[in-house]
Short mmCIF file of C-alpha atoms in Angstrom, two decimals:
data_model
loop_
_atom_site.label_atom_id
_atom_site.label_comp_id
_atom_site.label_asym_id
_atom_site.label_seq_id
_atom_site.Cartn_x
_atom_site.Cartn_y
_atom_site.Cartn_z
CA MET A 1 0.00 0.02 0.02
CA SER A 2 1.33 3.47 -0.97
CA TYR A 3 1.05 6.39 1.43
CA ARG A 4 1.39 10.11 0.97
CA GLN A 5 3.10 12.29 3.43
CA PRO A 6 1.42 15.58 4.49
CA LEU A 7 2.93 19.01 4.37
CA GLU A 8 4.71 20.10 7.60
CA GLU A 9 1.98 22.74 7.92
CA THR A 10 -0.75 20.13 7.71
CA ARG A 11 0.90 18.19 10.49
CA LEU A 12 0.90 21.31 12.59
CA LEU A 13 -2.77 21.86 11.91
CA GLU A 14 -3.49 18.27 12.85
CA SER A 15 -1.63 18.59 16.09
CA PHE A 16 -3.43 21.87 16.83
CA ALA A 17 -6.82 20.23 16.25
CA ASN A 18 -5.77 17.45 18.63
CA THR A 19 -4.89 19.76 21.52
CA ILE A 20 -8.23 18.57 22.88
CA ASP A 21 -8.79 14.89 23.82
CA VAL A 22 -12.59 14.35 23.56
CA GLU A 23 -12.30 10.75 24.83
CA ARG A 24 -10.28 11.57 27.94
CA GLY A 25 -11.75 15.04 28.54
CA ALA A 26 -8.29 16.69 28.56
CA ASP A 27 -7.46 20.04 26.92
CA LEU A 28 -4.02 21.45 26.32
CA LEU A 29 -5.63 24.81 25.65
CA GLU A 30 -7.20 24.87 29.07
CA SER A 31 -4.61 27.26 30.37
CA VAL A 32 -2.00 29.72 29.13
CA GLU A 33 0.68 27.42 30.45
CA GLY A 34 -0.71 24.45 28.47
CA MET A 35 -0.76 26.60 25.29
CA ARG A 36 2.78 27.73 25.95
CA ALA A 37 3.95 24.12 26.37
CA TRP A 38 2.27 23.04 23.09
CA LEU A 39 3.66 26.01 21.17
CA THR A 40 7.10 25.44 22.62
CA ALA A 41 7.01 21.78 21.60
CA GLN A 42 6.07 22.88 18.05
CA GLY A 43 9.02 25.33 17.91
CA LEU A 44 6.66 28.25 17.77
CA PRO A 45 6.72 31.62 19.67
CA ALA A 46 5.20 31.02 23.07
CA ASN A 47 4.58 34.48 24.40
CA VAL A 48 0.95 33.90 25.23
CA THR A 49 -1.60 36.04 26.91
CA PRO A 50 -5.11 35.11 28.16
CA HIS A 51 -6.48 36.89 25.03
CA ASP A 52 -4.27 34.65 22.77
CA LEU A 53 -5.62 31.60 24.64
CA ALA A 54 -9.23 32.65 23.99
CA ARG A 55 -8.47 33.20 20.24
CA ALA A 56 -6.68 29.88 20.09
CA ARG A 57 -9.66 28.05 21.53
CA THR A 58 -12.00 29.84 19.07
CA LEU A 59 -9.76 28.97 16.15
CA ARG A 60 -9.50 25.34 17.20
CA GLN A 61 -13.28 25.08 17.66
CA GLY A 62 -13.88 26.40 14.16
CA LEU A 63 -11.22 24.11 12.66
CA ARG A 64 -12.73 21.06 14.41
CA ALA A 65 -16.23 22.16 13.35
CA ARG A 66 -15.03 22.04 9.72
CA LEU A 67 -13.38 18.66 10.19
CA LEU A 68 -16.18 17.09 12.26
CA ALA A 69 -18.96 17.99 9.75
CA ASP A 70 -19.13 14.46 8.33
CA GLY A 71 -20.40 15.71 5.00
CA GLU A 72 -22.93 18.09 6.62
CA PRO A 73 -22.54 21.81 6.76
CA PRO A 74 -20.23 22.77 9.64
CA ASP A 75 -21.50 24.79 12.57
CA ARG A 76 -21.73 28.31 11.13
CA ARG A 77 -21.25 30.12 14.45
CA SER A 78 -17.97 28.26 15.15
CA THR A 79 -16.57 28.71 11.69
CA ALA A 80 -17.56 32.29 11.50
CA ALA A 81 -15.84 33.04 14.79
CA ALA A 82 -12.66 31.17 13.62
CA ASN A 83 -12.72 33.14 10.37
CA ALA A 84 -12.87 36.35 12.38
CA VAL A 85 -9.71 35.27 14.33
CA LEU A 86 -8.00 34.39 11.05
CA ASP A 87 -8.98 37.67 9.47
CA GLY A 88 -7.39 39.54 12.32
CA LEU A 89 -4.03 37.83 12.09
CA ALA A 90 -1.00 39.14 10.31
CA LEU A 91 0.56 36.09 8.63
CA ARG A 92 4.08 37.48 9.07
CA SER A 93 4.17 38.17 12.76
CA ASP A 94 5.32 36.73 16.07
CA ASP A 95 1.69 36.26 17.06
CA PRO A 96 1.48 32.75 18.45
CA LEU A 97 -1.49 32.04 16.13
CA ALA A 98 0.10 33.28 12.91
CA ALA A 99 1.77 29.86 12.31
CA ILE A 100 -1.65 28.21 12.69
CA ALA A 101 -3.14 30.66 10.19
CA ARG A 102 -0.30 29.92 7.71
CA ALA A 103 -0.78 26.16 8.21
CA TRP A 104 -4.49 26.49 7.55
CA LEU A 105 -3.77 28.45 4.39
CA ALA A 106 -1.06 26.01 3.17
CA THR A 107 -3.24 23.02 3.90
CA THR A 108 -6.17 24.48 2.00
CA ALA A 109 -4.08 25.83 -0.88
CA GLY A 110 -2.05 22.68 -1.15
CA GLY A 111 -5.20 20.55 -1.60
CA GLU A 112 -4.62 18.60 1.61
CA TRP A 113 -7.76 19.73 3.39
CA PRO A 114 -9.87 16.72 2.37
CA ARG A 115 -7.24 14.38 3.86
CA LEU A 116 -7.60 15.76 7.30
CA LYS A 117 -10.37 13.70 8.80
CA ARG A 118 -12.11 12.94 12.06
CA CYS A 119 -12.39 9.54 13.55
CA PRO A 120 -16.04 8.42 12.90
CA ASP A 121 -16.35 7.33 16.57
CA ARG A 122 -17.83 10.57 18.08
CA ARG A 123 -16.49 9.57 21.51
CA CYS A 124 -12.97 9.77 20.03
CA GLY A 125 -13.08 12.78 17.82
CA TRP A 126 -9.33 12.40 16.97
CA VAL A 127 -8.24 14.28 13.89
CA PHE A 128 -5.97 12.37 11.59
CA TRP A 129 -4.15 12.58 8.28
CA ASP A 130 -5.35 10.12 5.57
CA GLY A 131 -2.23 9.27 3.68
CA SER A 132 -3.69 6.37 1.77
CA ARG A 133 -3.24 6.51 -1.97
CA ASP A 134 -6.87 7.09 -2.77
CA GLY A 135 -7.71 9.15 0.29
CA THR A 136 -10.44 6.83 1.57
CA ARG A 137 -9.15 5.94 5.00
CA THR A 138 -12.00 6.21 7.54
CA ARG A 139 -10.46 5.20 10.84
CA CYS A 140 -7.89 6.84 12.99
CA SER A 141 -4.98 4.89 14.33
CA ARG A 142 -4.70 6.86 17.55
CA PRO A 143 -1.81 5.76 19.63
CA PRO A 144 -2.57 4.73 23.17
CA MET A 145 -0.91 7.79 24.74
CA LEU A 146 -2.05 10.26 27.29
CA ILE A 147 -2.68 13.81 26.09
CA GLU A 148 -0.11 15.07 28.53
CA HIS A 149 2.50 13.61 26.13
CA ALA A 150 0.97 15.18 23.05
CA TYR A 151 2.74 18.45 23.43
CA ARG A 152 6.13 16.72 23.82
CA THR A 153 5.92 14.99 20.44
CA THR A 154 4.18 15.68 17.15
CA VAL A 155 0.86 13.95 16.76
CA ILE A 156 0.84 10.90 14.49
#
């Protein structure tokens, strides 16, 4: 079986979407410290304020709403709020969310958006990259790891 590799930016977007663990009820963006830890692990600027944390949570919610739509229209309120955050970002800045915005843009422009998928088990909600040749993978292969480790390594 032949597999495609995602863009580095797509991996970042996947990791960002998975900063929440639906199954275990854990959230790396629950606190400024958690967001700093995740950003640092990604090699991104980690000068985070409570306002940045709120924007990151809004952006993540909109991203996940798009990915979790299962062929139905995504939640308009979540995606509109995320778009407002994206619209307010300068792509060339040290804003901690600028790299996420660039990753979103690269993933969309690179045609990789359809390969970012959600595990069909709604209790899981894990976002994964479908690297199969024909892009028809439907199940995640989530590793049995605790979310506390997710910001120390890149997500699958």
